[in-house]
GROMACS .gro file of C-alpha atoms in nm:
model
  466
    1UNK     CA    1  -2.803 -10.654  -2.405
    2UNK     CA    2  -3.049 -10.493  -2.649
    3UNK     CA    3  -2.902 -10.150  -2.575
    4UNK     CA    4  -2.549 -10.277  -2.637
    5UNK     CA    5  -2.658 -10.442  -2.962
    6UNK     CA    6  -2.829 -10.123  -3.078
    7UNK     CA    7  -2.520  -9.921  -2.990
    8UNK     CA    8  -2.298 -10.161  -3.186
    9UNK     CA    9  -2.524 -10.138  -3.492
   10UNK     CA   10  -2.526  -9.758  -3.469
   11UNK     CA   11  -2.147  -9.752  -3.450
   12UNK     CA   12  -2.127  -9.998  -3.740
   13UNK     CA   13  -2.353  -9.771  -3.948
   14UNK     CA   14  -2.120  -9.476  -3.888
   15UNK     CA   15  -1.807  -9.679  -3.969
   16UNK     CA   16  -1.949  -9.820  -4.293
   17UNK     CA   17  -2.088  -9.485  -4.408
   18UNK     CA   18  -1.766  -9.299  -4.325
   19UNK     CA   19  -1.553  -9.563  -4.498
   20UNK     CA   20  -1.770  -9.537  -4.808
   21UNK     CA   21  -1.730  -9.158  -4.815
   22UNK     CA   22  -1.354  -9.201  -4.786
   23UNK     CA   23  -1.351  -9.444  -5.079
   24UNK     CA   24  -1.576  -9.229  -5.299
   25UNK     CA   25  -1.360  -8.918  -5.248
   26UNK     CA   26  -1.034  -9.112  -5.285
   27UNK     CA   27  -1.159  -9.248  -5.617
   28UNK     CA   28  -1.282  -8.903  -5.724
   29UNK     CA   29  -0.952  -8.729  -5.642
   30UNK     CA   30  -0.701  -8.990  -5.755
   31UNK     CA   31  -0.757  -8.918  -6.125
   32UNK     CA   32  -0.629  -8.563  -6.076
   33UNK     CA   33  -0.267  -8.678  -6.035
   34UNK     CA   34  -0.261  -8.972  -6.280
   35UNK     CA   35  -0.433  -8.804  -6.576
   36UNK     CA   36  -0.114  -8.779  -6.791
   37UNK     CA   37  -0.033  -9.151  -6.751
   38UNK     CA   38  -0.394  -9.262  -6.800
   39UNK     CA   39  -0.444  -9.044  -7.109
   40UNK     CA   40  -0.116  -9.163  -7.264
   41UNK     CA   41  -0.199  -9.528  -7.199
   42UNK     CA   42  -0.546  -9.495  -7.353
   43UNK     CA   43  -0.434  -9.276  -7.644
   44UNK     CA   44  -0.669  -8.995  -7.540
   45UNK     CA   45  -0.675  -8.663  -7.727
   46UNK     CA   46  -0.741  -8.326  -7.556
   47UNK     CA   47  -1.119  -8.376  -7.540
   48UNK     CA   48  -1.077  -8.734  -7.422
   49UNK     CA   49  -0.844  -8.617  -7.147
   50UNK     CA   50  -1.109  -8.369  -7.038
   51UNK     CA   51  -1.361  -8.652  -7.010
   52UNK     CA   52  -1.116  -8.868  -6.816
   53UNK     CA   53  -1.130  -8.595  -6.551
   54UNK     CA   54  -1.498  -8.500  -6.583
   55UNK     CA   55  -1.673  -8.830  -6.650
   56UNK     CA   56  -1.722  -8.913  -6.284
   57UNK     CA   57  -1.880  -8.573  -6.217
   58UNK     CA   58  -2.142  -8.646  -6.483
   59UNK     CA   59  -2.251  -8.962  -6.303
   60UNK     CA   60  -2.240  -8.804  -5.958
   61UNK     CA   61  -2.439  -8.493  -6.036
   62UNK     CA   62  -2.714  -8.664  -6.235
   63UNK     CA   63  -2.784  -8.947  -5.989
   64UNK     CA   64  -2.731  -8.794  -5.641
   65UNK     CA   65  -3.075  -8.638  -5.598
   66UNK     CA   66  -3.258  -8.935  -5.750
   67UNK     CA   67  -3.060  -9.176  -5.531
   68UNK     CA   68  -3.141  -8.975  -5.219
   69UNK     CA   69  -3.514  -8.986  -5.287
   70UNK     CA   70  -3.506  -9.357  -5.371
   71UNK     CA   71  -3.313  -9.427  -5.050
   72UNK     CA   72  -3.565  -9.243  -4.833
   73UNK     CA   73  -3.862  -9.415  -4.992
   74UNK     CA   74  -3.737  -9.766  -5.073
   75UNK     CA   75  -3.465  -9.833  -4.815
   76UNK     CA   76  -3.139  -9.654  -4.743
   77UNK     CA   77  -2.943  -9.974  -4.684
   78UNK     CA   78  -3.079 -10.128  -5.003
   79UNK     CA   79  -2.970  -9.831  -5.216
   80UNK     CA   80  -2.633  -9.822  -5.037
   81UNK     CA   81  -2.559 -10.191  -5.103
   82UNK     CA   82  -2.669 -10.173  -5.468
   83UNK     CA   83  -2.459  -9.860  -5.513
   84UNK     CA   84  -2.149 -10.020  -5.356
   85UNK     CA   85  -2.184 -10.331  -5.575
   86UNK     CA   86  -2.221 -10.113  -5.886
   87UNK     CA   87  -1.919  -9.912  -5.772
   88UNK     CA   88  -1.711 -10.232  -5.765
   89UNK     CA   89  -1.828 -10.341  -6.111
   90UNK     CA   90  -1.768  -9.999  -6.271
   91UNK     CA   91  -1.418  -9.988  -6.119
   92UNK     CA   92  -1.341 -10.320  -6.290
   93UNK     CA   93  -1.452 -10.163  -6.622
   94UNK     CA   94  -1.205  -9.876  -6.565
   95UNK     CA   95  -0.924 -10.116  -6.475
   96UNK     CA   96  -0.978 -10.326  -6.789
   97UNK     CA   97  -1.041 -10.037  -7.033
   98UNK     CA   98  -0.822 -10.038  -7.344
   99UNK     CA   99  -0.952  -9.716  -7.500
  100UNK     CA  100  -1.077  -9.377  -7.384
  101UNK     CA  101  -1.446  -9.439  -7.454
  102UNK     CA  102  -1.469  -9.751  -7.237
  103UNK     CA  103  -1.272  -9.584  -6.957
  104UNK     CA  104  -1.498  -9.277  -6.960
  105UNK     CA  105  -1.809  -9.499  -6.954
  106UNK     CA  106  -1.661  -9.671  -6.650
  107UNK     CA  107  -1.596  -9.336  -6.479
  108UNK     CA  108  -1.952  -9.216  -6.550
  109UNK     CA  109  -2.088  -9.540  -6.402
  110UNK     CA  110  -1.853  -9.498  -6.105
  111UNK     CA  111  -2.003  -9.153  -6.052
  112UNK     CA  112  -2.360  -9.284  -6.055
  113UNK     CA  113  -2.272  -9.564  -5.814
  114UNK     CA  114  -2.081  -9.321  -5.590
  115UNK     CA  115  -2.389  -9.100  -5.582
  116UNK     CA  116  -2.603  -9.383  -5.447
  117UNK     CA  117  -2.340  -9.469  -5.185
  118UNK     CA  118  -2.297  -9.109  -5.065
  119UNK     CA  119  -2.665  -9.010  -5.056
  120UNK     CA  120  -2.778  -9.330  -4.885
  121UNK     CA  121  -2.476  -9.335  -4.652
  122UNK     CA  122  -2.535  -8.989  -4.508
  123UNK     CA  123  -2.906  -9.069  -4.488
  124UNK     CA  124  -2.823  -9.377  -4.277
  125UNK     CA  125  -2.612  -9.162  -4.044
  126UNK     CA  126  -2.886  -8.899  -4.014
  127UNK     CA  127  -3.138  -9.169  -3.918
  128UNK     CA  128  -2.905  -9.351  -3.677
  129UNK     CA  129  -2.801  -9.045  -3.475
  130UNK     CA  130  -3.050  -8.814  -3.303
  131UNK     CA  131  -3.032  -8.438  -3.333
  132UNK     CA  132  -2.773  -8.291  -3.099
  133UNK     CA  133  -2.406  -8.347  -3.011
  134UNK     CA  134  -2.409  -8.714  -3.117
  135UNK     CA  135  -2.526  -8.626  -3.467
  136UNK     CA  136  -2.277  -8.337  -3.487
  137UNK     CA  137  -1.989  -8.571  -3.398
  138UNK     CA  138  -2.111  -8.832  -3.648
  139UNK     CA  139  -2.151  -8.586  -3.936
  140UNK     CA  140  -1.815  -8.433  -3.839
  141UNK     CA  141  -1.651  -8.773  -3.888
  142UNK     CA  142  -1.836  -8.812  -4.218
  143UNK     CA  143  -1.704  -8.470  -4.327
  144UNK     CA  144  -1.353  -8.562  -4.215
  145UNK     CA  145  -1.358  -8.859  -4.450
  146UNK     CA  146  -1.411  -8.618  -4.741
  147UNK     CA  147  -1.073  -8.463  -4.661
  148UNK     CA  148  -0.905  -8.794  -4.579
  149UNK     CA  149  -1.013  -8.951  -4.907
  150UNK     CA  150  -0.903  -8.645  -5.101
  151UNK     CA  151  -0.562  -8.661  -4.929
  152UNK     CA  152  -0.486  -9.032  -4.945
  153UNK     CA  153  -0.646  -9.127  -5.278
  154UNK     CA  154  -0.404  -8.925  -5.495
  155UNK     CA  155  -0.104  -9.046  -5.292
  156UNK     CA  156  -0.193  -9.412  -5.336
  157UNK     CA  157  -0.278  -9.367  -5.704
  158UNK     CA  158   0.043  -9.174  -5.778
  159UNK     CA  159   0.258  -9.431  -5.598
  160UNK     CA  160   0.091  -9.726  -5.772
  161UNK     CA  161   0.124  -9.553  -6.110
  162UNK     CA  162   0.498  -9.498  -6.064
  163UNK     CA  163   0.561  -9.845  -5.918
  164UNK     CA  164   0.322 -10.064  -6.119
  165UNK     CA  165   0.035  -9.917  -6.324
  166UNK     CA  166  -0.258  -9.679  -6.285
  167UNK     CA  167  -0.486  -9.980  -6.346
  168UNK     CA  168  -0.391 -10.129  -6.008
  169UNK     CA  169  -0.549  -9.830  -5.834
  170UNK     CA  170  -0.886  -9.913  -5.991
  171UNK     CA  171  -0.855 -10.281  -5.899
  172UNK     CA  172  -0.795 -10.168  -5.540
  173UNK     CA  173  -1.109  -9.952  -5.550
  174UNK     CA  174  -1.310 -10.245  -5.689
  175UNK     CA  175  -1.207 -10.473  -5.402
  176UNK     CA  176  -1.278 -10.206  -5.140
  177UNK     CA  177  -1.621 -10.129  -5.289
  178UNK     CA  178  -1.715 -10.498  -5.288
  179UNK     CA  179  -1.613 -10.518  -4.922
  180UNK     CA  180  -1.833 -10.216  -4.845
  181UNK     CA  181  -2.132 -10.381  -5.014
  182UNK     CA  182  -2.088 -10.685  -4.790
  183UNK     CA  183  -2.034 -10.473  -4.477
  184UNK     CA  184  -2.342 -10.266  -4.555
  185UNK     CA  185  -2.559 -10.574  -4.601
  186UNK     CA  186  -2.439 -10.742  -4.281
  187UNK     CA  187  -2.359 -10.452  -4.047
  188UNK     CA  188  -2.621 -10.185  -4.113
  189UNK     CA  189  -2.991 -10.179  -4.023
  190UNK     CA  190  -3.246 -10.087  -4.288
  191UNK     CA  191  -3.429  -9.756  -4.259
  192UNK     CA  192  -3.673  -9.563  -4.476
  193UNK     CA  193  -3.927  -9.285  -4.455
  194UNK     CA  194  -4.234  -9.362  -4.243
  195UNK     CA  195  -4.452  -9.248  -4.534
  196UNK     CA  196  -4.291  -9.376  -4.856
  197UNK     CA  197  -4.376  -9.186  -5.174
  198UNK     CA  198  -4.424  -9.304  -5.529
  199UNK     CA  199  -4.131  -9.256  -5.765
  200UNK     CA  200  -4.153  -8.916  -5.932
  201UNK     CA  201  -4.048  -9.048  -6.273
  202UNK     CA  202  -4.104  -8.723  -6.472
  203UNK     CA  203  -3.905  -8.530  -6.212
  204UNK     CA  204  -3.628  -8.790  -6.202
  205UNK     CA  205  -3.591  -8.798  -6.581
  206UNK     CA  206  -3.603  -8.422  -6.642
  207UNK     CA  207  -3.357  -8.356  -6.360
  208UNK     CA  208  -3.110  -8.630  -6.457
  209UNK     CA  209  -3.111  -8.541  -6.827
  210UNK     CA  210  -3.107  -8.165  -6.762
  211UNK     CA  211  -2.816  -8.179  -6.520
  212UNK     CA  212  -2.642  -8.435  -6.740
  213UNK     CA  213  -2.661  -8.199  -7.038
  214UNK     CA  214  -2.534  -7.911  -6.822
  215UNK     CA  215  -2.234  -8.110  -6.699
  216UNK     CA  216  -2.163  -8.233  -7.054
  217UNK     CA  217  -2.171  -7.875  -7.183
  218UNK     CA  218  -1.938  -7.755  -6.908
  219UNK     CA  219  -1.696  -8.041  -6.976
  220UNK     CA  220  -1.696  -7.986  -7.353
  221UNK     CA  221  -1.658  -7.610  -7.299
  222UNK     CA  222  -1.299  -7.660  -7.188
  223UNK     CA  223  -1.223  -7.693  -7.560
  224UNK     CA  224  -1.406  -7.365  -7.635
  225UNK     CA  225  -1.727  -7.196  -7.518
  226UNK     CA  226  -1.823  -7.089  -7.871
  227UNK     CA  227  -1.872  -7.441  -8.007
  228UNK     CA  228  -2.227  -7.486  -8.145
  229UNK     CA  229  -2.262  -7.815  -7.956
  230UNK     CA  230  -2.183  -7.643  -7.625
  231UNK     CA  231  -2.439  -7.369  -7.690
  232UNK     CA  232  -2.710  -7.620  -7.786
  233UNK     CA  233  -2.634  -7.834  -7.479
  234UNK     CA  234  -2.654  -7.532  -7.247
  235UNK     CA  235  -2.989  -7.418  -7.392
  236UNK     CA  236  -3.133  -7.770  -7.370
  237UNK     CA  237  -3.008  -7.804  -7.011
  238UNK     CA  238  -3.170  -7.477  -6.903
  239UNK     CA  239  -3.501  -7.574  -7.067
  240UNK     CA  240  -3.508  -7.918  -6.905
  241UNK     CA  241  -3.421  -7.784  -6.561
  242UNK     CA  242  -3.704  -7.530  -6.602
  243UNK     CA  243  -3.938  -7.817  -6.693
  244UNK     CA  244  -3.817  -8.002  -6.382
  245UNK     CA  245  -3.913  -7.706  -6.163
  246UNK     CA  246  -4.261  -7.694  -6.320
  247UNK     CA  247  -4.305  -8.070  -6.273
  248UNK     CA  248  -4.198  -8.058  -5.908
  249UNK     CA  249  -4.446  -7.778  -5.837
  250UNK     CA  250  -4.734  -7.980  -5.981
  251UNK     CA  251  -4.682  -8.340  -5.871
  252UNK     CA  252  -4.830  -8.453  -5.541
  253UNK     CA  253  -4.513  -8.632  -5.427
  254UNK     CA  254  -4.211  -8.451  -5.578
  255UNK     CA  255  -3.861  -8.595  -5.587
  256UNK     CA  256  -3.732  -8.262  -5.452
  257UNK     CA  257  -3.968  -8.067  -5.231
  258UNK     CA  258  -3.908  -7.713  -5.360
  259UNK     CA  259  -4.070  -7.578  -5.043
  260UNK     CA  260  -3.742  -7.668  -4.872
  261UNK     CA  261  -3.585  -7.369  -5.048
  262UNK     CA  262  -3.793  -7.148  -4.821
  263UNK     CA  263  -3.598  -7.288  -4.527
  264UNK     CA  264  -3.299  -7.060  -4.457
  265UNK     CA  265  -3.082  -7.349  -4.332
  266UNK     CA  266  -3.152  -7.556  -4.646
  267UNK     CA  267  -3.063  -7.254  -4.860
  268UNK     CA  268  -2.744  -7.205  -4.658
  269UNK     CA  269  -2.646  -7.571  -4.702
  270UNK     CA  270  -2.719  -7.567  -5.077
  271UNK     CA  271  -2.540  -7.236  -5.141
  272UNK     CA  272  -2.245  -7.346  -4.928
  273UNK     CA  273  -2.211  -7.672  -5.121
  274UNK     CA  274  -2.245  -7.495  -5.456
  275UNK     CA  275  -1.976  -7.234  -5.384
  276UNK     CA  276  -1.756  -7.501  -5.223
  277UNK     CA  277  -1.769  -7.687  -5.554
  278UNK     CA  278  -1.717  -7.384  -5.778
  279UNK     CA  279  -1.451  -7.192  -5.590
  280UNK     CA  280  -1.271  -7.448  -5.373
  281UNK     CA  281  -1.287  -7.790  -5.542
  282UNK     CA  282  -1.275  -7.635  -5.890
  283UNK     CA  283  -0.961  -7.434  -5.809
  284UNK     CA  284  -0.776  -7.686  -5.590
  285UNK     CA  285  -0.828  -7.959  -5.851
  286UNK     CA  286  -0.594  -7.772  -6.086
  287UNK     CA  287  -0.315  -7.721  -5.834
  288UNK     CA  288  -0.153  -8.067  -5.883
  289UNK     CA  289  -0.119  -7.995  -6.256
  290UNK     CA  290   0.009  -7.644  -6.178
  291UNK     CA  291   0.276  -7.781  -5.946
  292UNK     CA  292   0.384  -8.038  -6.203
  293UNK     CA  293   0.397  -7.795  -6.498
  294UNK     CA  294   0.503  -7.470  -6.328
  295UNK     CA  295   0.718  -7.600  -6.042
  296UNK     CA  296   0.844  -7.928  -6.189
  297UNK     CA  297   0.709  -8.155  -5.913
  298UNK     CA  298   0.646  -8.524  -5.979
  299UNK     CA  299   0.293  -8.670  -5.945
  300UNK     CA  300   0.388  -8.811  -5.603
  301UNK     CA  301   0.536  -8.477  -5.500
  302UNK     CA  302   0.225  -8.284  -5.597
  303UNK     CA  303   0.006  -8.545  -5.425
  304UNK     CA  304   0.208  -8.501  -5.104
  305UNK     CA  305   0.153  -8.124  -5.110
  306UNK     CA  306  -0.220  -8.170  -5.171
  307UNK     CA  307  -0.211  -8.424  -4.888
  308UNK     CA  308  -0.109  -8.146  -4.647
  309UNK     CA  309  -0.420  -7.948  -4.747
  310UNK     CA  310  -0.655  -8.245  -4.731
  311UNK     CA  311  -0.495  -8.395  -4.418
  312UNK     CA  312  -0.537  -8.072  -4.224
  313UNK     CA  313  -0.897  -8.052  -4.340
  314UNK     CA  314  -0.953  -8.401  -4.195
  315UNK     CA  315  -0.815  -8.300  -3.855
  316UNK     CA  316  -1.022  -7.981  -3.845
  317UNK     CA  317  -1.340  -8.163  -3.947
  318UNK     CA  318  -1.288  -8.419  -3.669
  319UNK     CA  319  -1.235  -8.145  -3.411
  320UNK     CA  320  -1.520  -7.923  -3.528
  321UNK     CA  321  -1.777  -8.130  -3.340
  322UNK     CA  322  -1.637  -7.983  -3.019
  323UNK     CA  323  -1.755  -7.630  -3.101
  324UNK     CA  324  -2.128  -7.686  -3.080
  325UNK     CA  325  -2.174  -7.341  -2.928
  326UNK     CA  326  -2.129  -7.207  -3.281
  327UNK     CA  327  -2.407  -7.292  -3.527
  328UNK     CA  328  -2.330  -7.506  -3.831
  329UNK     CA  329  -2.432  -7.214  -4.055
  330UNK     CA  330  -2.173  -6.983  -3.900
  331UNK     CA  331  -1.908  -7.257  -3.913
  332UNK     CA  332  -1.985  -7.303  -4.283
  333UNK     CA  333  -1.952  -6.929  -4.353
  334UNK     CA  334  -1.623  -6.909  -4.159
  335UNK     CA  335  -1.492  -7.219  -4.339
  336UNK     CA  336  -1.563  -7.071  -4.681
  337UNK     CA  337  -1.402  -6.741  -4.579
  338UNK     CA  338  -1.088  -6.928  -4.469
  339UNK     CA  339  -1.077  -7.112  -4.802
  340UNK     CA  340  -1.090  -6.774  -4.976
  341UNK     CA  341  -0.810  -6.640  -4.756
  342UNK     CA  342  -0.598  -6.945  -4.840
  343UNK     CA  343  -0.652  -6.895  -5.211
  344UNK     CA  344  -0.550  -6.530  -5.179
  345UNK     CA  345  -0.229  -6.644  -5.007
  346UNK     CA  346  -0.137  -6.843  -5.320
  347UNK     CA  347  -0.137  -6.535  -5.543
  348UNK     CA  348   0.194  -6.436  -5.697
  349UNK     CA  349   0.391  -6.762  -5.713
  350UNK     CA  350   0.611  -6.800  -6.021
  351UNK     CA  351   0.786  -7.079  -6.207
  352UNK     CA  352   1.093  -6.998  -5.997
  353UNK     CA  353   0.908  -7.045  -5.667
  354UNK     CA  354   0.954  -7.342  -5.437
  355UNK     CA  355   0.649  -7.547  -5.340
  356UNK     CA  356   0.690  -7.404  -4.988
  357UNK     CA  357   0.567  -7.072  -5.131
  358UNK     CA  358   0.221  -7.231  -5.164
  359UNK     CA  359   0.223  -7.395  -4.821
  360UNK     CA  360   0.059  -7.111  -4.617
  361UNK     CA  361  -0.227  -7.099  -4.864
  362UNK     CA  362  -0.280  -7.475  -4.851
  363UNK     CA  363  -0.273  -7.470  -4.469
  364UNK     CA  364  -0.531  -7.190  -4.440
  365UNK     CA  365  -0.752  -7.337  -4.712
  366UNK     CA  366  -0.720  -7.684  -4.557
  367UNK     CA  367  -0.851  -7.560  -4.224
  368UNK     CA  368  -1.137  -7.387  -4.402
  369UNK     CA  369  -1.220  -7.692  -4.613
  370UNK     CA  370  -1.239  -7.914  -4.304
  371UNK     CA  371  -1.470  -7.670  -4.126
  372UNK     CA  372  -1.681  -7.643  -4.442
  373UNK     CA  373  -1.720  -8.019  -4.496
  374UNK     CA  374  -1.817  -8.090  -4.136
  375UNK     CA  375  -2.072  -7.807  -4.136
  376UNK     CA  376  -2.219  -7.920  -4.469
  377UNK     CA  377  -2.264  -8.274  -4.337
  378UNK     CA  378  -2.451  -8.137  -4.034
  379UNK     CA  379  -2.668  -7.891  -4.229
  380UNK     CA  380  -2.755  -8.143  -4.500
  381UNK     CA  381  -2.946  -8.357  -4.247
  382UNK     CA  382  -3.041  -8.081  -4.002
  383UNK     CA  383  -3.215  -7.862  -4.260
  384UNK     CA  384  -3.471  -8.121  -4.378
  385UNK     CA  385  -3.741  -8.332  -4.208
  386UNK     CA  386  -3.626  -8.663  -4.059
  387UNK     CA  387  -3.813  -8.851  -4.332
  388UNK     CA  388  -3.608  -8.680  -4.604
  389UNK     CA  389  -3.249  -8.698  -4.478
  390UNK     CA  390  -3.122  -8.887  -4.783
  391UNK     CA  391  -3.298  -8.636  -5.010
  392UNK     CA  392  -3.123  -8.357  -4.821
  393UNK     CA  393  -2.791  -8.535  -4.861
  394UNK     CA  394  -2.855  -8.589  -5.232
  395UNK     CA  395  -2.949  -8.226  -5.292
  396UNK     CA  396  -2.644  -8.103  -5.100
  397UNK     CA  397  -2.397  -8.324  -5.281
  398UNK     CA  398  -2.562  -8.249  -5.617
  399UNK     CA  399  -2.496  -7.879  -5.556
  400UNK     CA  400  -2.135  -7.962  -5.462
  401UNK     CA  401  -2.057  -8.165  -5.774
  402UNK     CA  402  -2.247  -7.949  -6.022
  403UNK     CA  403  -2.054  -7.660  -5.866
  404UNK     CA  404  -1.727  -7.847  -5.912
  405UNK     CA  405  -1.803  -7.891  -6.284
  406UNK     CA  406  -1.864  -7.517  -6.313
  407UNK     CA  407  -1.542  -7.461  -6.118
  408UNK     CA  408  -1.337  -7.690  -6.345
  409UNK     CA  409  -1.458  -7.506  -6.656
  410UNK     CA  410  -1.419  -7.162  -6.499
  411UNK     CA  411  -1.067  -7.230  -6.371
  412UNK     CA  412  -0.957  -7.366  -6.710
  413UNK     CA  413  -1.100  -7.059  -6.885
  414UNK     CA  414  -0.926  -6.818  -6.645
  415UNK     CA  415  -0.589  -6.998  -6.671
  416UNK     CA  416  -0.615  -6.964  -7.050
  417UNK     CA  417  -0.625  -6.583  -7.010
  418UNK     CA  418  -0.253  -6.578  -6.923
  419UNK     CA  419  -0.053  -6.399  -7.195
  420UNK     CA  420   0.133  -6.635  -7.429
  421UNK     CA  421   0.509  -6.622  -7.372
  422UNK     CA  422   0.626  -6.952  -7.515
  423UNK     CA  423   0.705  -7.078  -7.164
  424UNK     CA  424   0.445  -7.324  -7.035
  425UNK     CA  425   0.567  -7.302  -6.671
  426UNK     CA  426   0.543  -6.921  -6.673
  427UNK     CA  427   0.203  -6.916  -6.845
  428UNK     CA  428   0.059  -7.171  -6.601
  429UNK     CA  429   0.192  -6.984  -6.296
  430UNK     CA  430   0.041  -6.655  -6.418
  431UNK     CA  431  -0.287  -6.828  -6.507
  432UNK     CA  432  -0.312  -6.987  -6.163
  433UNK     CA  433  -0.266  -6.644  -6.001
  434UNK     CA  434  -0.559  -6.515  -6.208
  435UNK     CA  435  -0.762  -6.822  -6.108
  436UNK     CA  436  -0.677  -6.778  -5.739
  437UNK     CA  437  -0.813  -6.421  -5.744
  438UNK     CA  438  -1.140  -6.532  -5.907
  439UNK     CA  439  -1.178  -6.834  -5.677
  440UNK     CA  440  -1.113  -6.628  -5.363
  441UNK     CA  441  -1.369  -6.366  -5.467
  442UNK     CA  442  -1.635  -6.630  -5.533
  443UNK     CA  443  -1.560  -6.811  -5.207
  444UNK     CA  444  -1.607  -6.490  -5.010
  445UNK     CA  445  -1.936  -6.425  -5.194
  446UNK     CA  446  -2.049  -6.774  -5.093
  447UNK     CA  447  -1.949  -6.710  -4.731
  448UNK     CA  448  -2.154  -6.389  -4.728
  449UNK     CA  449  -2.462  -6.558  -4.877
  450UNK     CA  450  -2.443  -6.840  -4.623
  451UNK     CA  451  -2.400  -6.593  -4.339
  452UNK     CA  452  -2.712  -6.402  -4.448
  453UNK     CA  453  -2.927  -6.719  -4.476
  454UNK     CA  454  -3.037  -6.727  -4.116
  455UNK     CA  455  -3.364  -6.818  -3.951
  456UNK     CA  456  -3.586  -6.516  -3.880
  457UNK     CA  457  -3.589  -6.410  -3.517
  458UNK     CA  458  -3.885  -6.546  -3.326
  459UNK     CA  459  -4.104  -6.276  -3.178
  460UNK     CA  460  -4.236  -6.358  -2.834
  461UNK     CA  461  -4.615  -6.368  -2.800
  462UNK     CA  462  -4.753  -6.050  -2.637
  463UNK     CA  463  -4.843  -6.080  -2.273
  464UNK     CA  464  -5.212  -6.063  -2.181
  465UNK     CA  465  -5.116  -5.825  -1.904
  466UNK     CA  466  -5.018  -5.572  -2.173
   0.00000   0.00000   0.00000
């Protein structure tokens, strides 16, 4: 009976964690297809529209690492439940917002709450499942929910926006997040590090503020890199992140153990997540807008096309657990390479193209994205000690979402390089071709770096007979 009960609780942990990942990614992605309606309703200007997209990334990237460390040391279930409850409350703020500022505050808070849910959720999975095939299958399901949320979130949001209002989508998220908080409290066992550490407050503050300034600079830079405010923010961010590194080297119990960077698998996971954010999420996030402006698709139409990419990634992530003969590092490198190949396949579409012209690229990139997400979920918990699985998850997802902010800014800057012709559809199609070339090149660089980050070969001890 005890074994059955334990098995049920383990399964419940996986279900709750996977459902939370689905909800977080659905909420993250849904704004990409309803931005025009949301901005018009709130009266947002160009900068405000930028923050409608980027606000959630600010919350995610600044809180993920801190949330992971808090979860390991003070209880993964506790942090998960608090995060889910905060997620519900911040979603209500978004649903009720009557101006851009309040909505953006709600999105930033959503990001912080999502960070707690994601970091603690993957930490719970890493603790519940032992190293081996069981963990690989569990983290594969977790990775599949990244793709599923990315696919279904925009579809639901686009449909609700056309039928009722974009606000209904946020009410739906609020209800789902509240249900997750209850499910986490009742259906998941508590776990924490065997040797809890004191809160590294200087490290937490310097990291959160430094990364927050970096993300703010990257978001504001979409209106121009030469703005004095952007330059000041970038300099301040670099200085604070440098201070964070110094602090972490000196404190006895750091929030992020920098010695982990000497582990090849941890480096592979971090680099893979970073380049996934920059060159895959950053580029793909602009494709719904490209299809609406250049090809004339509706929000629902563009969401359906993106759904093909994300849906295939879900299937591949679910199946990737069956190829345990291939290491997670190699699967990550191959996944990134496939994403790059898919982006290359999108080069050359014009305003006269049909959406089918982009389909091969979305299919190839979708397969790569699924392989990448499943491998990242495995490496995030495999590359760190068992007592630090939530920290590993937080560091990995921080790299992903900081990378996505860099990718958003980079893609916008590259699209703007298209020659002015007076035809918005033509300019956007040309700009997206430029962006696809840059994204593909960066993705392949990321694949190469991950492939080279391997454990050194172990040399057998010399025989006494020799």
